[in-house]
């Protein structure tokens, strides 16, 4: 199987790429830094004897990232899996961001995943393949931090719901993992109120689920209870929560 991993250079994306290669899948690795990707592609090829290609692209500045990915897939068999663990958040996403910052967050967290999904959809449907998106606990309820990021993640969740509505699992498996905290660049140095999962553990679960049908689920699963609690809190209590 050929899998495309967008956001493959660190955190969950890197762990997914390793797990997919370990399972014998050819890979197209996508992120912004060409040197990181080249080293990773060479390492995975050597360790697991899979074919690896890479594409360095700034998803905040590309109007049509799907076309670039289709070009980069040229040397590989047609893709059967698209995984989109790309993401970016900013500490100043508190309602004070200027238009350029808002555009950057929307481009990376919402526009790029949707545009790439649309471009690869015909090939994924041909292959009766799987598309995998990643949301965030931040999208469970709107707060005064990570404002644009959370809006983008909730938008992405709705997009995946629409995909799932439009395609039977026998034609396209549509899988959406809503993630709690992960130990990665995104949370580096942050004081977190709940434990962070290791990207490698989450990646093993995600890859093991690729053959299952379509679903939306929390990852790790206990975050579903946290989300339920947060959503059930009366507004006057929720409004006081700052961490
Ligand atoms: N970490 C958490 O606690 C947490 C919680 C909930 C949900 N999530 C979600 O889980 C997913 C994985 O998160 P993570 O913590 O593993 O993130 P991460 O370690 O920061 O990795 C993000 C990936 O996205 C790529 N990326 C970011 N901006 C890009 C750009 N402009 N152009 C191209 N690639 C870009 C990065 O590549 P470059 O470095 O090369 O730009 C990197 O490969 C994301 O969707 C995130 O929103 C994370």
CSV table of C-alpha atoms and ligand atoms in Angstrom, one decimal:
chain,number,residue,atom,x,y,z
A,1,UNK,CA,0.0,0.0,0.0
A,2,UNK,CA,1.2,3.6,-0.7
A,3,UNK,CA,0.4,6.1,2.0
A,4,UNK,CA,0.7,9.8,2.0
A,5,UNK,CA,1.5,11.5,5.3
A,6,UNK,CA,1.0,15.2,5.4
A,7,UNK,CA,2.9,16.7,8.4
A,8,UNK,CA,5.3,13.8,8.5
A,9,UNK,CA,8.4,15.5,9.9
A,10,UNK,CA,7.6,15.6,13.6
A,11,UNK,CA,5.3,14.5,16.5
A,12,UNK,CA,2.4,12.2,15.4
A,13,UNK,CA,3.2,12.5,11.7
A,14,UNK,CA,6.7,11.2,12.2
A,15,UNK,CA,5.5,8.4,14.4
A,16,UNK,CA,2.8,7.5,11.8
A,17,UNK,CA,5.4,7.4,9.0
A,18,UNK,CA,7.7,5.0,11.1
A,19,UNK,CA,4.7,2.7,11.9
A,20,UNK,CA,3.5,2.6,8.3
A,21,UNK,CA,7.0,1.8,7.0
A,22,UNK,CA,7.4,-0.8,9.7
A,23,UNK,CA,4.2,-2.4,8.3
A,24,UNK,CA,5.8,-2.4,4.8
A,25,UNK,CA,3.9,0.5,3.2
A,26,UNK,CA,5.5,2.8,0.6
A,27,UNK,CA,5.4,6.5,1.6
A,28,UNK,CA,5.1,10.0,0.4
A,29,UNK,CA,6.2,12.3,3.2
A,30,UNK,CA,5.1,15.9,3.2
A,31,UNK,CA,6.2,18.8,5.5
A,32,UNK,CA,7.9,22.1,5.1
A,33,UNK,CA,11.5,21.3,5.7
A,34,UNK,CA,13.3,19.6,2.8
A,35,UNK,CA,16.3,18.5,4.9
A,36,UNK,CA,14.3,16.9,7.7
A,37,UNK,CA,12.3,15.0,5.1
A,38,UNK,CA,15.3,13.8,3.0
A,39,UNK,CA,17.0,12.4,6.1
A,40,UNK,CA,13.7,10.7,7.2
A,41,UNK,CA,12.9,9.3,3.8
A,42,UNK,CA,16.4,7.8,3.5
A,43,UNK,CA,16.3,6.3,7.0
A,44,UNK,CA,12.9,4.7,6.5
A,45,UNK,CA,14.0,3.3,3.1
A,46,UNK,CA,17.1,1.8,4.7
A,47,UNK,CA,15.5,0.4,7.8
A,48,UNK,CA,12.3,-1.1,6.3
A,49,UNK,CA,13.1,-1.5,2.6
A,50,UNK,CA,10.0,0.5,1.5
A,51,UNK,CA,9.9,3.1,-1.3
A,52,UNK,CA,9.9,6.6,0.1
A,53,UNK,CA,9.4,10.0,-1.7
A,54,UNK,CA,9.2,13.4,0.0
A,55,UNK,CA,7.7,16.8,-0.8
A,56,UNK,CA,8.8,20.0,1.0
A,57,UNK,CA,6.0,22.5,0.7
A,58,UNK,CA,4.9,25.5,2.9
A,59,UNK,CA,1.2,24.7,3.3
A,60,UNK,CA,0.6,28.2,4.6
A,61,UNK,CA,1.6,29.7,1.3
A,62,UNK,CA,0.3,27.2,-1.3
A,63,UNK,CA,-3.0,27.8,-3.0
A,64,UNK,CA,-3.1,24.3,-4.5
A,65,UNK,CA,-1.1,21.8,-2.4
A,66,UNK,CA,-3.1,18.9,-3.7
A,67,UNK,CA,-1.7,19.4,-7.2
A,68,UNK,CA,1.9,19.4,-5.8
A,69,UNK,CA,1.2,16.2,-4.0
A,70,UNK,CA,-0.2,14.5,-7.1
A,71,UNK,CA,3.0,15.5,-9.0
A,72,UNK,CA,5.2,14.1,-6.2
A,73,UNK,CA,3.3,10.8,-6.2
A,74,UNK,CA,4.4,10.2,-9.8
A,75,UNK,CA,7.2,7.8,-8.9
A,76,UNK,CA,5.0,5.7,-6.5
A,77,UNK,CA,2.1,3.3,-7.0
A,78,UNK,CA,-1.3,4.9,-6.7
A,79,UNK,CA,-2.1,5.9,-3.0
A,80,UNK,CA,-4.5,3.9,-0.9
A,81,UNK,CA,-4.2,5.9,2.3
A,82,UNK,CA,-4.1,9.6,3.0
A,83,UNK,CA,-3.2,10.6,6.6
A,84,UNK,CA,-3.3,14.3,7.6
A,85,UNK,CA,-1.6,14.8,10.9
A,86,UNK,CA,-0.6,18.4,9.9
A,87,UNK,CA,-1.3,21.2,12.4
A,88,UNK,CA,0.0,24.4,13.9
A,89,UNK,CA,-1.1,26.5,16.9
A,90,UNK,CA,0.1,29.8,18.2
A,91,UNK,CA,0.4,31.2,21.7
A,92,UNK,CA,-1.0,34.6,20.5
A,93,UNK,CA,-4.2,33.0,19.0
A,94,UNK,CA,-6.2,34.8,21.7
A,95,UNK,CA,-8.4,37.1,19.7
A,96,UNK,CA,-5.6,39.6,18.9
A,97,UNK,CA,-4.2,38.0,15.7
A,98,UNK,CA,-4.0,40.1,12.6
A,99,UNK,CA,-5.4,38.8,9.3
A,100,UNK,CA,-2.1,37.3,8.2
A,101,UNK,CA,-1.9,35.1,11.3
A,102,UNK,CA,-5.5,34.1,11.0
A,103,UNK,CA,-4.9,33.1,7.4
A,104,UNK,CA,-1.8,31.1,8.3
A,105,UNK,CA,-3.7,29.1,10.9
A,106,UNK,CA,-6.7,28.5,8.6
A,107,UNK,CA,-4.4,27.5,5.7
A,108,UNK,CA,-2.4,24.9,7.7
A,109,UNK,CA,-5.2,23.5,9.8
A,110,UNK,CA,-8.2,23.6,7.5
A,111,UNK,CA,-7.6,24.7,3.9
A,112,UNK,CA,-4.6,22.4,3.2
A,113,UNK,CA,-6.2,19.2,4.6
A,114,UNK,CA,-9.4,19.8,2.7
A,115,UNK,CA,-7.7,20.8,-0.6
A,116,UNK,CA,-5.3,17.8,-0.4
A,117,UNK,CA,-8.3,15.5,0.4
A,118,UNK,CA,-10.2,16.8,-2.7
A,119,UNK,CA,-7.2,16.3,-5.0
A,120,UNK,CA,-6.6,12.7,-3.8
A,121,UNK,CA,-10.2,11.6,-3.6
A,122,UNK,CA,-10.5,10.1,-7.1
A,123,UNK,CA,-7.4,7.9,-6.5
A,124,UNK,CA,-8.6,6.9,-3.0
A,125,UNK,CA,-12.0,6.0,-4.3
A,126,UNK,CA,-10.4,4.0,-7.1
A,127,UNK,CA,-8.4,2.1,-4.5
A,128,UNK,CA,-11.3,1.7,-2.0
A,129,UNK,CA,-8.9,3.4,0.3
A,130,UNK,CA,-8.8,5.3,3.6
A,131,UNK,CA,-8.6,9.0,4.6
A,132,UNK,CA,-7.6,9.9,8.1
A,133,UNK,CA,-8.0,13.3,9.7
A,134,UNK,CA,-7.0,14.6,13.1
A,135,UNK,CA,-9.0,17.0,15.3
A,136,UNK,CA,-8.4,18.3,18.8
A,137,UNK,CA,-9.9,18.5,22.2
A,138,UNK,CA,-9.5,22.2,21.6
A,139,UNK,CA,-12.5,22.0,19.3
A,140,UNK,CA,-14.8,20.5,21.9
A,141,UNK,CA,-15.9,23.9,23.2
A,142,UNK,CA,-14.9,27.5,22.2
A,143,UNK,CA,-12.6,29.2,24.6
A,144,UNK,CA,-10.6,32.5,24.7
A,145,UNK,CA,-7.3,30.6,23.8
A,146,UNK,CA,-6.5,28.9,20.5
A,147,UNK,CA,-9.5,30.7,19.0
A,148,UNK,CA,-8.7,30.3,15.3
A,149,UNK,CA,-7.0,26.9,15.7
A,150,UNK,CA,-10.1,25.5,17.5
A,151,UNK,CA,-12.4,26.9,14.9
A,152,UNK,CA,-10.3,25.3,12.2
A,153,UNK,CA,-10.3,22.0,13.9
A,154,UNK,CA,-14.0,22.0,14.4
A,155,UNK,CA,-14.4,22.9,10.7
A,156,UNK,CA,-12.2,20.0,9.8
A,157,UNK,CA,-14.3,17.7,11.9
A,158,UNK,CA,-17.4,18.9,10.0
A,159,UNK,CA,-15.7,18.3,6.7
A,160,UNK,CA,-14.9,14.7,7.7
A,161,UNK,CA,-18.5,14.2,8.7
A,162,UNK,CA,-19.6,15.4,5.3
A,163,UNK,CA,-17.1,13.0,3.6
A,164,UNK,CA,-18.4,10.2,5.7
A,165,UNK,CA,-22.0,11.1,4.8
A,166,UNK,CA,-21.1,11.0,1.1
A,167,UNK,CA,-19.2,7.7,1.0
A,168,UNK,CA,-20.1,4.2,2.2
A,169,UNK,CA,-17.2,2.6,4.1
A,170,UNK,CA,-17.0,0.0,1.4
A,171,UNK,CA,-16.0,2.8,-1.1
A,172,UNK,CA,-13.9,5.0,1.1
A,173,UNK,CA,-13.1,4.6,4.8
A,174,UNK,CA,-13.3,8.0,6.5
A,175,UNK,CA,-11.6,8.1,9.9
A,176,UNK,CA,-11.4,11.1,12.2
A,177,UNK,CA,-9.3,11.0,15.4
A,178,UNK,CA,-10.0,13.7,17.9
A,179,UNK,CA,-6.8,14.0,19.9
A,180,UNK,CA,-6.2,14.9,23.5
A,181,UNK,CA,-2.7,16.3,24.4
A,182,UNK,CA,0.3,14.7,22.7
A,183,UNK,CA,3.9,15.0,23.7
A,184,UNK,CA,5.2,16.9,20.7
A,185,UNK,CA,6.5,20.2,19.3
A,186,UNK,CA,3.0,21.6,19.6
A,187,UNK,CA,2.9,21.2,23.4
A,188,UNK,CA,6.7,21.5,24.1
A,189,UNK,CA,7.3,23.5,27.3
A,190,UNK,CA,3.6,23.9,28.1
A,191,UNK,CA,2.1,23.2,31.5
A,192,UNK,CA,-0.7,20.8,30.7
A,193,UNK,CA,-3.7,20.1,33.0
A,194,UNK,CA,-3.9,16.4,31.9
A,195,UNK,CA,-1.4,13.7,30.8
A,196,UNK,CA,0.0,13.9,27.2
A,197,UNK,CA,0.1,10.7,25.1
A,198,UNK,CA,3.2,9.5,23.4
A,199,UNK,CA,2.9,10.0,19.6
A,200,UNK,CA,4.2,6.5,19.0
A,201,UNK,CA,1.4,4.9,21.0
A,202,UNK,CA,-1.3,6.9,19.2
A,203,UNK,CA,0.4,6.1,15.8
A,204,UNK,CA,0.2,2.3,16.5
A,205,UNK,CA,-3.5,2.6,17.3
A,206,UNK,CA,-4.2,4.8,14.2
A,207,UNK,CA,-2.3,2.4,11.8
A,208,UNK,CA,-3.9,-0.7,13.3
A,209,UNK,CA,-7.4,0.9,12.7
A,210,UNK,CA,-6.8,1.7,9.0
A,211,UNK,CA,-8.7,-1.4,7.9
A,212,UNK,CA,-11.7,-0.7,10.1
A,213,UNK,CA,-14.7,1.1,8.7
A,214,UNK,CA,-15.5,4.8,9.0
A,215,UNK,CA,-15.6,6.5,12.4
A,216,UNK,CA,-15.0,9.6,14.6
A,217,UNK,CA,-13.4,8.8,17.9
A,218,UNK,CA,-11.3,10.3,20.7
A,219,UNK,CA,-7.7,9.2,21.0
A,220,UNK,CA,-6.7,8.1,23.6
A,221,UNK,CA,-10.4,7.0,24.2
A,222,UNK,CA,-10.6,8.4,27.8
A,223,UNK,CA,-10.5,12.0,26.2
A,224,UNK,CA,-14.1,11.3,25.1
A,225,UNK,CA,-15.2,11.5,28.8
A,226,UNK,CA,-13.2,14.7,29.3
A,227,UNK,CA,-14.9,16.2,26.2
A,228,UNK,CA,-18.3,15.1,27.5
A,229,UNK,CA,-17.7,16.7,30.9
A,230,UNK,CA,-16.4,19.9,29.3
A,231,UNK,CA,-19.5,20.1,27.0
A,232,UNK,CA,-21.9,19.4,29.9
A,233,UNK,CA,-20.5,22.1,32.2
A,234,UNK,CA,-22.9,25.0,32.7
A,235,UNK,CA,-21.7,28.1,30.9
A,236,UNK,CA,-21.0,30.1,34.1
A,237,UNK,CA,-18.6,27.4,35.3
A,238,UNK,CA,-17.0,26.8,31.9
A,239,UNK,CA,-16.4,30.5,31.5
A,240,UNK,CA,-14.2,30.6,34.6
A,241,UNK,CA,-11.9,27.8,33.3
A,242,UNK,CA,-8.6,29.4,32.2
A,243,UNK,CA,-6.1,26.4,31.9
B,1,LIG,N1,0.2,18.1,20.3
B,1,LIG,C1,-1.0,18.1,20.8
B,1,LIG,O1,-1.2,18.1,22.0
B,1,LIG,C2,-2.2,18.0,19.9
B,1,LIG,C3,-3.5,18.0,20.6
B,1,LIG,C4,-4.6,17.8,19.8
B,1,LIG,C5,-4.5,17.7,18.4
B,1,LIG,N2,-3.3,17.8,17.8
B,1,LIG,C6,-3.2,17.6,16.4
B,1,LIG,O2,-2.5,16.5,16.1
B,1,LIG,C7,-1.8,16.6,14.9
B,1,LIG,C8,-0.3,16.3,15.1
B,1,LIG,O3,0.2,17.2,16.1
B,1,LIG,P1,1.7,17.2,16.5
B,1,LIG,O4,1.6,17.6,18.0
B,1,LIG,O5,2.3,15.9,16.2
B,1,LIG,O6,2.3,18.4,15.7
B,1,LIG,P2,3.8,18.7,15.4
B,1,LIG,O7,4.8,17.9,16.1
B,1,LIG,O8,4.0,20.2,15.6
B,1,LIG,O9,3.9,18.4,13.8
B,1,LIG,C9,3.2,19.1,12.9
B,1,LIG,C10,3.5,18.7,11.5
B,1,LIG,O10,2.9,19.6,10.6
B,1,LIG,C11,3.8,20.2,9.7
B,1,LIG,N3,3.6,21.6,9.3
B,1,LIG,C12,3.2,22.6,10.2
B,1,LIG,N4,3.2,23.7,9.5
B,1,LIG,C13,3.4,23.4,8.2
B,1,LIG,C14,3.5,24.2,7.0
B,1,LIG,N5,3.3,25.5,7.0
B,1,LIG,N6,3.8,23.5,5.8
B,1,LIG,C15,4.0,22.2,5.8
B,1,LIG,N7,3.9,21.4,6.9
B,1,LIG,C16,3.7,22.0,8.1
B,1,LIG,C17,5.2,20.1,10.4
B,1,LIG,O11,6.2,20.1,9.5
B,1,LIG,P3,7.4,21.3,9.5
B,1,LIG,O12,7.9,21.3,10.9
B,1,LIG,O13,8.3,20.9,8.5
B,1,LIG,O14,6.7,22.6,9.2
B,1,LIG,C18,5.0,18.8,11.2
B,1,LIG,O15,5.4,17.8,10.4
B,1,LIG,C19,-2.1,18.0,14.4
B,1,LIG,O16,-3.2,18.0,13.5
B,1,LIG,C20,-2.5,18.7,15.7
B,1,LIG,O17,-3.3,19.9,15.4
B,1,LIG,C21,-2.1,17.9,18.6
